[in-house]
Structure formats: structure tokens, C-alpha cells
Coordinates of N, CA, C and O in Angstrom, one line a residue:
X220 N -10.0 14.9 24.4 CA -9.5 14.7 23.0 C -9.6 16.1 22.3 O -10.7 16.6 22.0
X221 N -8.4 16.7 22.1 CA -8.4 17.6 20.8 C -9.4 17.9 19.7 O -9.8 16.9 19.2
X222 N -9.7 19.1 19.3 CA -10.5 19.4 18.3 C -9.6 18.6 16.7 O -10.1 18.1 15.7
X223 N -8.5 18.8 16.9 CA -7.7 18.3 15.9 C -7.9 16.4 15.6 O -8.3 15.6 14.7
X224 N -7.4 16.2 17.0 CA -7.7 14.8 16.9 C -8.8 14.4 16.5 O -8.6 14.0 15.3
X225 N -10.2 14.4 16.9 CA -11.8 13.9 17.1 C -11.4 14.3 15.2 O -11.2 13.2 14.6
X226 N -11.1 15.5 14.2 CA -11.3 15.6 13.0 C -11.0 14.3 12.3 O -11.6 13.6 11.5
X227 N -9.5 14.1 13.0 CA -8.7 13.1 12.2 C -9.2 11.6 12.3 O -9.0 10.8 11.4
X228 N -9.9 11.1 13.8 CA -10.6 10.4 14.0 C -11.6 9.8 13.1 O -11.9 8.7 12.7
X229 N -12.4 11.4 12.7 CA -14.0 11.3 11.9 C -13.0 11.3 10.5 O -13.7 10.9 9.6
X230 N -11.9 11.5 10.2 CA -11.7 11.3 8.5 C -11.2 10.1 8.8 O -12.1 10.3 9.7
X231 N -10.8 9.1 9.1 CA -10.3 8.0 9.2 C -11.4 7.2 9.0 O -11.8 6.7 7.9
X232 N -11.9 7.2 9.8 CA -13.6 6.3 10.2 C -14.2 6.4 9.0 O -14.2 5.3 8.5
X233 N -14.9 7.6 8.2 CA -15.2 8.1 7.1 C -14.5 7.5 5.8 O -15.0 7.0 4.8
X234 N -13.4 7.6 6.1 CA -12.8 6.7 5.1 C -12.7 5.3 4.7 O -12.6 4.8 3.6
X235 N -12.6 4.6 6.1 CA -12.7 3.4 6.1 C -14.0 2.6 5.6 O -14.1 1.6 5.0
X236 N -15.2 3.8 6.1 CA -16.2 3.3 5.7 C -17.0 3.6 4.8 O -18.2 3.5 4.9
X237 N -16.1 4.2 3.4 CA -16.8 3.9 2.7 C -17.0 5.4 2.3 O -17.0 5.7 1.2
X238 N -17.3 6.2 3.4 CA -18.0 7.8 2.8 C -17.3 8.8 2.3 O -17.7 9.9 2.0
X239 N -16.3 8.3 2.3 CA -15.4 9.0 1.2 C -15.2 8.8 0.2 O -16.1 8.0 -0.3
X240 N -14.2 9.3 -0.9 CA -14.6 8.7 -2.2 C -13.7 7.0 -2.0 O -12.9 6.5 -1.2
X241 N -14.7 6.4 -3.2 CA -14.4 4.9 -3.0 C -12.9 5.0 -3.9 O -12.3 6.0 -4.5
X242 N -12.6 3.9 -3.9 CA -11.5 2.8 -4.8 C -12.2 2.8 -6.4 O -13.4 2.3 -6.4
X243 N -11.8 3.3 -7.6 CA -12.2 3.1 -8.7 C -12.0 1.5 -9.1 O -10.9 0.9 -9.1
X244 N -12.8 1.1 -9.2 CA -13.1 -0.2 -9.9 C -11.8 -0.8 -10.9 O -11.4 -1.9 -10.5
X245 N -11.3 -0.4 -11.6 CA -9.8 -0.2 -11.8 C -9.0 -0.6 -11.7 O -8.3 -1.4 -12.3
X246 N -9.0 0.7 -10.2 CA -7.6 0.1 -9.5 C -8.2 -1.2 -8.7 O -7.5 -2.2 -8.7
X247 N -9.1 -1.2 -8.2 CA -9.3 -2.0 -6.9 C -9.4 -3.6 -8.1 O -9.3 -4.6 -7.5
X248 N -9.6 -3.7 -9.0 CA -9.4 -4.5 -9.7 C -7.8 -5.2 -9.8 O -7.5 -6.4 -9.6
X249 N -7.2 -4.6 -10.1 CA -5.3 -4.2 -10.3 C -5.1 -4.6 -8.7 O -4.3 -5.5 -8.5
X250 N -5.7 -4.1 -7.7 CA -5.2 -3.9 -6.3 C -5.6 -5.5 -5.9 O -4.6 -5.9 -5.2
X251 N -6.2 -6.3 -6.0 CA -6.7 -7.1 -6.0 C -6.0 -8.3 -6.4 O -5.6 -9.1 -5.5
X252 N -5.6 -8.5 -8.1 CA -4.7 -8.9 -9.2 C -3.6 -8.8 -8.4 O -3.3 -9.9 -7.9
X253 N -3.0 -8.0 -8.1 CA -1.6 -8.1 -7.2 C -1.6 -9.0 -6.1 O -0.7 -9.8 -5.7
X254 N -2.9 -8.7 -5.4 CA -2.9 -9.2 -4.0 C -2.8 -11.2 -4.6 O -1.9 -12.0 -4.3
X255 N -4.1 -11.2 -5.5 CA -3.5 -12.6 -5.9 C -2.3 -13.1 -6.4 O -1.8 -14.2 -6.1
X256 N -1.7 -12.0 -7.5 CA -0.6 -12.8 -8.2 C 0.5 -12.8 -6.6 O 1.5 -13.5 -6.7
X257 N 0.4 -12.3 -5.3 CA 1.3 -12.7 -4.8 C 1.1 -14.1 -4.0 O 2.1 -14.8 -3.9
X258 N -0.3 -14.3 -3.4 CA -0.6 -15.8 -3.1 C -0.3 -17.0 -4.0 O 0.0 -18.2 -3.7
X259 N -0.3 -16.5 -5.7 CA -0.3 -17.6 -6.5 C 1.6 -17.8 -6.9 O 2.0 -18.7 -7.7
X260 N 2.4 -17.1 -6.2 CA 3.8 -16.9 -6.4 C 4.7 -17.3 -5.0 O 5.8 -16.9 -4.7
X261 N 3.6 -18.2 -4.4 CA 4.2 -19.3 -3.6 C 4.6 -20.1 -4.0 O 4.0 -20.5 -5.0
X262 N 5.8 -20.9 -3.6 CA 7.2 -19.9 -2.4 C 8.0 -18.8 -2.6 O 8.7 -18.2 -1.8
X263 N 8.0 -18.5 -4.1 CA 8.6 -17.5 -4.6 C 8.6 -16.1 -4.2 O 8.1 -15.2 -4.9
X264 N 9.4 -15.8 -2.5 CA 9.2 -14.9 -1.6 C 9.5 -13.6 -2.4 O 9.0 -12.6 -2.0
X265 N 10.1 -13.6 -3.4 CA 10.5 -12.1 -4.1 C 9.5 -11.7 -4.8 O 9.1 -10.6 -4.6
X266 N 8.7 -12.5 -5.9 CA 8.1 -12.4 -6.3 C 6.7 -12.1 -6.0 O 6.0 -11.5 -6.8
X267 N 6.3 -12.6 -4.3 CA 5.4 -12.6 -3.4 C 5.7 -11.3 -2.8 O 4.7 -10.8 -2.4
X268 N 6.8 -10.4 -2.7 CA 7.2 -9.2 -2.3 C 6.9 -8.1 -3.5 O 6.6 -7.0 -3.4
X269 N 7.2 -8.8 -4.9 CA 6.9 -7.5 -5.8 C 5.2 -7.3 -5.9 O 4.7 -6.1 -6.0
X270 N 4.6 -8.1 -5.8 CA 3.4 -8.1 -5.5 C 2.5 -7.5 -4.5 O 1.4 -6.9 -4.5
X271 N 3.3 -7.9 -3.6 CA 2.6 -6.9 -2.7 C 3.3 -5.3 -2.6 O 2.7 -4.3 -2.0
X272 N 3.9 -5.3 -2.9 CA 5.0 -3.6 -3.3 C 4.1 -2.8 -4.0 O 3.8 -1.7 -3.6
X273 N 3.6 -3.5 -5.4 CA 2.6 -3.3 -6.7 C 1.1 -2.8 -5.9 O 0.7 -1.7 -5.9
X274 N 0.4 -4.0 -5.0 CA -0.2 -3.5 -4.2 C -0.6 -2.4 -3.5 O -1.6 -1.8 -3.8
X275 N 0.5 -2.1 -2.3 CA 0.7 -1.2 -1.5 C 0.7 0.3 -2.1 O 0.2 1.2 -1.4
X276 N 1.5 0.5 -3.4 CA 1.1 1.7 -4.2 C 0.0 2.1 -4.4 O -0.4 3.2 -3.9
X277 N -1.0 1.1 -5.6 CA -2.0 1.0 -5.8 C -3.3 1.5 -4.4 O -4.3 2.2 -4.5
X278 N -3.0 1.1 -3.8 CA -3.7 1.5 -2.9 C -3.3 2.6 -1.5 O -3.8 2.6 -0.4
X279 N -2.4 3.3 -1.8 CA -2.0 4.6 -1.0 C -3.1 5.5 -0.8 O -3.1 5.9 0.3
X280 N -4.1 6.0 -1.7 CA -4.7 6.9 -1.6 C -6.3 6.3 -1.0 O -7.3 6.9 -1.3
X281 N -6.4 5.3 -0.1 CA -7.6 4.8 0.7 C -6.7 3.6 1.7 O -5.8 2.7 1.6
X282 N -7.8 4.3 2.7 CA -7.2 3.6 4.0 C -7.2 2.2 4.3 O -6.3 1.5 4.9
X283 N -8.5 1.7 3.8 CA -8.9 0.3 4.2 C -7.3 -0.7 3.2 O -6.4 -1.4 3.6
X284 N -7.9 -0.1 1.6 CA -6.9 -1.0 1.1 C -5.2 -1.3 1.5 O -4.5 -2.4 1.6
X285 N -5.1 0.4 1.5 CA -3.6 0.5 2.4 C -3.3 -0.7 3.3 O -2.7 -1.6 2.8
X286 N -3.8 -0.6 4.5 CA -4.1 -1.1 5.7 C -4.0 -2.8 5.1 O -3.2 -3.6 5.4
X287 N -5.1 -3.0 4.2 CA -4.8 -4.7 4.0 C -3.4 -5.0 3.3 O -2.8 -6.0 3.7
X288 N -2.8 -4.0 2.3 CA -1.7 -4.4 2.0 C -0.6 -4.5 3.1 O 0.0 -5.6 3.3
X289 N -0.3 -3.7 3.8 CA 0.2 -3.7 5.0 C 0.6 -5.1 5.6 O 1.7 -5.7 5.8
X290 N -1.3 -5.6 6.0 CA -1.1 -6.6 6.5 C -0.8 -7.7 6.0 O -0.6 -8.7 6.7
X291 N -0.8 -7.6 4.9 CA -0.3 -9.0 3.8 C 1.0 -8.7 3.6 O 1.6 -9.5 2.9
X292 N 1.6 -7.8 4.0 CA 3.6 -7.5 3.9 C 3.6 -8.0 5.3 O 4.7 -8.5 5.5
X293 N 2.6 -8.1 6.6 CA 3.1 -8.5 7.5 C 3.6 -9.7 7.8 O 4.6 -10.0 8.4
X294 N 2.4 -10.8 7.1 CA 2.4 -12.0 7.0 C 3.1 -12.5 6.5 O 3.4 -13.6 6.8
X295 N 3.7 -12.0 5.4 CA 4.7 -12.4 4.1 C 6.0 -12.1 5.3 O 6.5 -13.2 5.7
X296 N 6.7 -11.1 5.8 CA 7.7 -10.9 6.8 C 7.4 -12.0 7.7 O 8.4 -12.5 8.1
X297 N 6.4 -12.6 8.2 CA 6.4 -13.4 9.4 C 6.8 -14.9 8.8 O 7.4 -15.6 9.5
X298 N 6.2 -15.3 7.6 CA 6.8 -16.1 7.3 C 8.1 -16.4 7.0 O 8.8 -17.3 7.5
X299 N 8.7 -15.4 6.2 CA 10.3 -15.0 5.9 C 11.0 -14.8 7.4 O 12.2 -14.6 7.4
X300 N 10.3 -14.8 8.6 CA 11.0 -14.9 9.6 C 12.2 -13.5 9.7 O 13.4 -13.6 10.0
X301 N 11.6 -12.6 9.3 CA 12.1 -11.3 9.0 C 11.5 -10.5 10.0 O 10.4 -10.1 9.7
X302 N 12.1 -10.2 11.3 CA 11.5 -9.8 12.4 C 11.3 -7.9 12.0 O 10.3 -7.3 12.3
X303 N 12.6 -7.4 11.4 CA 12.9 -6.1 11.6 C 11.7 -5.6 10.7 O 10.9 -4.7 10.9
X304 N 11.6 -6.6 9.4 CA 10.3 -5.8 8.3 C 9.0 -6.6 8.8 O 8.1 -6.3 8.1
X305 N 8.6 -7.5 9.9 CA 7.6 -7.6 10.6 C 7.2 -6.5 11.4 O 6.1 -6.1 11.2
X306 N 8.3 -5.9 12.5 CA 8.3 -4.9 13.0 C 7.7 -3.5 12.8 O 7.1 -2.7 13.6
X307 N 8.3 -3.5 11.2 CA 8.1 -2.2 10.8 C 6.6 -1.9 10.2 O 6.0 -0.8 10.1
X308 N 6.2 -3.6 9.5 CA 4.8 -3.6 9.1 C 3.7 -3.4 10.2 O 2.5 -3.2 10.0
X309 N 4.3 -3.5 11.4 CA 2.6 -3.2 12.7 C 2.8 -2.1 12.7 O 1.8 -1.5 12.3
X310 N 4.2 -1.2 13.0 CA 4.5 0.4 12.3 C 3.2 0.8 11.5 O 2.1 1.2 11.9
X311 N 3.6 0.4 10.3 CA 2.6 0.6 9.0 C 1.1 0.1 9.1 O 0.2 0.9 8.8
X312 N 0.8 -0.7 9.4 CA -0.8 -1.0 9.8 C -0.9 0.0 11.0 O -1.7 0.7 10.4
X313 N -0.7 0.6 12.0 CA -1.0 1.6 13.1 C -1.0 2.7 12.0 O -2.1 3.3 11.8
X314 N -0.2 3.0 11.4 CA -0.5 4.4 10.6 C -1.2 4.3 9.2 O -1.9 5.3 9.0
X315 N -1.2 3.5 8.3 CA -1.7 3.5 7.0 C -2.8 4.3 6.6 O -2.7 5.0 5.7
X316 N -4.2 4.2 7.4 CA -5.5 4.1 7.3 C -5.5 5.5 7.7 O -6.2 6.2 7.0
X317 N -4.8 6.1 8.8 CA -4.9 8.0 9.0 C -4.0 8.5 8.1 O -4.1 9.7 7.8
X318 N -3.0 7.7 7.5 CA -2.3 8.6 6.2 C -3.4 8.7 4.9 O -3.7 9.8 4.4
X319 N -3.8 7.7 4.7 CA -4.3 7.6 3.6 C -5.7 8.6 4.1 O -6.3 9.3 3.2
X320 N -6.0 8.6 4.7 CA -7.3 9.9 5.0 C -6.9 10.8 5.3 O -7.8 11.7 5.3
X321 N -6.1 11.1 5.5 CA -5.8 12.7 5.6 C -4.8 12.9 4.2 O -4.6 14.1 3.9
X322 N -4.4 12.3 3.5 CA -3.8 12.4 2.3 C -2.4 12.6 2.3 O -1.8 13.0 1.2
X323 N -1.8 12.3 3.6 CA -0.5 12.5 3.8 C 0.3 10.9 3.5 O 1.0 10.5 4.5
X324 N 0.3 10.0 2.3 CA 1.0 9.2 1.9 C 2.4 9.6 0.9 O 2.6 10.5 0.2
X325 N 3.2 8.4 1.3 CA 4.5 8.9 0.6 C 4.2 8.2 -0.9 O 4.4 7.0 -1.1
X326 N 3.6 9.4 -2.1 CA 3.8 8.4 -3.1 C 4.6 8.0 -4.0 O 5.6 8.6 -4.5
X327 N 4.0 6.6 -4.5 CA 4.7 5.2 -5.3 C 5.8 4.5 -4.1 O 6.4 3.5 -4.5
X328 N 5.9 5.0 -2.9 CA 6.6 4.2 -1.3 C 6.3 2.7 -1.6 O 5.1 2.3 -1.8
X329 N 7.2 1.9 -1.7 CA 6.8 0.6 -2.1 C 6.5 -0.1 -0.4 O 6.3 -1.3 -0.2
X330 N 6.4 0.6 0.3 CA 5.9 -0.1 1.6 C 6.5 -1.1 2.9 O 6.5 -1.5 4.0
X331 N 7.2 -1.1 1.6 CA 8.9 -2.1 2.7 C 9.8 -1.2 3.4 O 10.2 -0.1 3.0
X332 N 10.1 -2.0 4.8 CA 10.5 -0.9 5.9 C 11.9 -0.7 5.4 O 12.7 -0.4 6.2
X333 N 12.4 -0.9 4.3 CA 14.1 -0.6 3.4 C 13.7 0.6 3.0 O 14.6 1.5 2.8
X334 N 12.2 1.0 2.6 CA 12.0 2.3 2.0 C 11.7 3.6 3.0 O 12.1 4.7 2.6
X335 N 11.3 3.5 3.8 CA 11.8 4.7 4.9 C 10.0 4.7 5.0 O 9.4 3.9 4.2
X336 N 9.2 5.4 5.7 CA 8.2 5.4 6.5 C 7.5 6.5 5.5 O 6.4 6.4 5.0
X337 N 8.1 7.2 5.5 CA 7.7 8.5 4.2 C 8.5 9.1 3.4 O 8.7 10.3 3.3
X338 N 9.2 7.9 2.5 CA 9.5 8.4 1.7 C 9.2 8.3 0.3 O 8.8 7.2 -0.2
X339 N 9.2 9.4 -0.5 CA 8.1 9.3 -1.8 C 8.6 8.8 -2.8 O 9.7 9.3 -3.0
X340 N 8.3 7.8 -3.8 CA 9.6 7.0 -4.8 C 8.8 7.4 -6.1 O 7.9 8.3 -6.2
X341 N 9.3 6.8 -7.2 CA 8.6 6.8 -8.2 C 7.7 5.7 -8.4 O 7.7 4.5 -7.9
X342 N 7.3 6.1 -9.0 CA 6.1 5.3 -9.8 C 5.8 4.4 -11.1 O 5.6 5.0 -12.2
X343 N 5.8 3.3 -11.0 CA 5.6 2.5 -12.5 C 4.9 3.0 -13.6 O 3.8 3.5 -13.5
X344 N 5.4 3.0 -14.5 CA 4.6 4.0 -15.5 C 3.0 3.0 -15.4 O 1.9 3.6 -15.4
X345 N 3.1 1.8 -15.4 CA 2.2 1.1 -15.8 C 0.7 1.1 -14.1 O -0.4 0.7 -14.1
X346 N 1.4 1.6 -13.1 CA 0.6 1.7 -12.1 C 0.6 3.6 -11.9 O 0.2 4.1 -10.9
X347 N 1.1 4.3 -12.8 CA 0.8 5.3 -12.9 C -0.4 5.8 -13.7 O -1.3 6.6 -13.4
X348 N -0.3 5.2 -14.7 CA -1.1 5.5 -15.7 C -2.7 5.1 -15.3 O -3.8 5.7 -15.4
X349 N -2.5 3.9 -14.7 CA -3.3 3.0 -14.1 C -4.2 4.1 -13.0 O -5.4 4.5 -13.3
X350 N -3.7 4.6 -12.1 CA -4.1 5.7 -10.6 C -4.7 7.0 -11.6 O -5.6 7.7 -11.0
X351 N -4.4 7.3 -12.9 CA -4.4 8.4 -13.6 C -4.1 9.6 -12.9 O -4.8 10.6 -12.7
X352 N -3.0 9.3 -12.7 CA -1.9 10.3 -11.9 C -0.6 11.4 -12.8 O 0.6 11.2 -12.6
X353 N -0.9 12.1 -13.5 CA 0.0 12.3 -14.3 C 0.9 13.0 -13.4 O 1.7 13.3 -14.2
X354 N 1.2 13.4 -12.5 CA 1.4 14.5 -11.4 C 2.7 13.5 -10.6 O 3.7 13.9 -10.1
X355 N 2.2 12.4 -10.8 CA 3.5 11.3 -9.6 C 4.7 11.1 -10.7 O 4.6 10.8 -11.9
X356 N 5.8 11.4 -9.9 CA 7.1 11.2 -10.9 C 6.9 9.8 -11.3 O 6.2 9.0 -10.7
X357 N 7.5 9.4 -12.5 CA 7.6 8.5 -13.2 C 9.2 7.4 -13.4 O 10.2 7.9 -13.5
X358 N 9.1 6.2 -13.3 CA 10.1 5.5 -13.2 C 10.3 5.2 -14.1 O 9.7 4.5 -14.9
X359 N 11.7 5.9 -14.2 CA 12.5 5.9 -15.6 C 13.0 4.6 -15.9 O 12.6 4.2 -17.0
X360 N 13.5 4.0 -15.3 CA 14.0 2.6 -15.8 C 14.0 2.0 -14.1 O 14.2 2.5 -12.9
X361 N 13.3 0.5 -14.9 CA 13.1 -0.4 -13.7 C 14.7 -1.5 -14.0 O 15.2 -2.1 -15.0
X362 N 15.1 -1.2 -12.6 CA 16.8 -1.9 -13.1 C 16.9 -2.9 -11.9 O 17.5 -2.6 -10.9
X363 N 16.3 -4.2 -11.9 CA 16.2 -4.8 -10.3 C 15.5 -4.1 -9.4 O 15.6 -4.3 -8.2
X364 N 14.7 -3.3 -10.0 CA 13.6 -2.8 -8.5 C 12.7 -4.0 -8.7 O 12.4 -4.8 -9.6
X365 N 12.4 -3.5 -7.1 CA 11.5 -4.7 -7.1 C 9.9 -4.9 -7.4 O 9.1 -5.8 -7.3
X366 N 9.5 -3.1 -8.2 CA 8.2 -3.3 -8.4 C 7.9 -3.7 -10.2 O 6.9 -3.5 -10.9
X367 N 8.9 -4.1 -10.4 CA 8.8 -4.5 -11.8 C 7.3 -5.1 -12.5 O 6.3 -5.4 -11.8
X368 N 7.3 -5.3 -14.1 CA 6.5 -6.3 -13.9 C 5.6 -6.9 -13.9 O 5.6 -8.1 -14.2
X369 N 4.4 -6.1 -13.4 CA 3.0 -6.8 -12.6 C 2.3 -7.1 -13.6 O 2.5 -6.8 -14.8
X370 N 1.3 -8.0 -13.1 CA 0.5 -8.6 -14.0 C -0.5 -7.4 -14.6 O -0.9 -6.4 -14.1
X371 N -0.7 -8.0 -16.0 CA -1.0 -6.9 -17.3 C -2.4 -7.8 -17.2 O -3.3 -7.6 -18.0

């Protein structure tokens, strides 16, 4: 194993567990709130999608959380019987957790395989403000996107 690799290994690990910096109370609050408002927005599959989109942002900059959003887009695709964005979410669970520790995430990426693997979007003012990110572009008008919205 590479000296590069074994690094990227120990920041992953590190991260996962904790010895990095944590999740602000916050967000992981908000990250949480999404994760529910999308279980409580059953059957309402779109709705169950902006939620976890809202999610998946919120939680870009740590691996673990990343990683569970992921897998809660997986499950939501598997039910929707949506093979290509099931596909793309084991994609995204394999990689999440080394993006988010090495800091190479695409952000405000709503996490759905329509958004490309790394590509960087904007950001809801209201999950911007939230990250205390002044630095992430800002979403000028939400027009049918699907991260509209979220629970306040």
C-alpha cells in the first residue's frame, strides 16, 4: 500500500470516528430533521427526495453523515425501483466518506446521480446560512428545484 493511500485510509477512519472535527449540533440537528421529514413524507416519493437532497448537502463536509445520506437515497431508489439512481447511490456510498475527509466534495451537489458525481451546485440560502458558509454560491431562485423548502 502506498504512502498516499495508508494517509487517505488514516483520514477516512479518523473521520469516521469521530477525531476529526465533529458535526456542529446545528447542522446535525437540521441533518437529522431532513432525514425525518423524509420518512414522515411517505409515499410522497418527491417530497421523500427533497429531503434527502436537503440532507445530503447538509452533510458534505463529514463522512459518516454523508455516507448515511447516501444510503437513505439508496433505499428511497430501491423502492422507486429506479435501478440507474440505485446504481449510482453504491457509486456514492463507495466514495462519500473519502470525499468528505479529504475535503474533496462537490458543494451544495444535491446527491442524485442526474447531478453528476462532482458537480458543485448552489446552495439554499437557508442551508447556507445554516453550514455558516458564506463562501458557497448561493441559490438565486429556487424554480422547481428539488431542494426547496425544508423544514424551518
Amino acid at each position: 500500500m502506498t504512502n498516499l493511500m495508508k494517509r487517505s485510509v488514516r483520514t477516512c477512519v479518523n473521520a469516521c470516528t469521530g477525531k476529526r472535527r465533529a458535526m456542529p449540533e446545528t447542522v446535525r440537528e437540521a441533518f437529522e430533521a431532513e432525514l425525518d421529514r423524509a420518512r414522515g413524507a411517505v409515499p410522497d416519493t418527491a417530497a421523500m427526495w427533497t429531503a434527502l437532497e436537503r440532507a445530503h448537502i447538509l452533510s458534505q463536509a463529514w463522512a459518516w453523515p454523508h455516507t448515511r445520506a447516501h444510503w437513505h437515497m439508496f433505499r428511497l431508489a430501491v423502492r422507486c425501483r429506479d435501478r440507474a439512481e440505485a446504481a449510482g447511490q453504491v457509486v456514492r456510498i463507495l466514495v462519500a466518506g473519502v470525499g468528505s475527509a479529504t475535503g474533496r466534495v462537490p458543494h451544495g451537489n444535491t446527491g442524485r446521480t442526474s447531478a453528476g458525481l462532482l458537480t458543485p451546485m448552489p446552495v439554499p440560502p437557508d442551508l447556507r446560512a445554516l453550514l455558516g458558509r458564506t463562501d458557497l454560491p448561493v441559490e438565486a431562485v429556487v424554480a422547481g428545484g428539488s431542494v426547496e423548502g425544508g423544514a424551518q
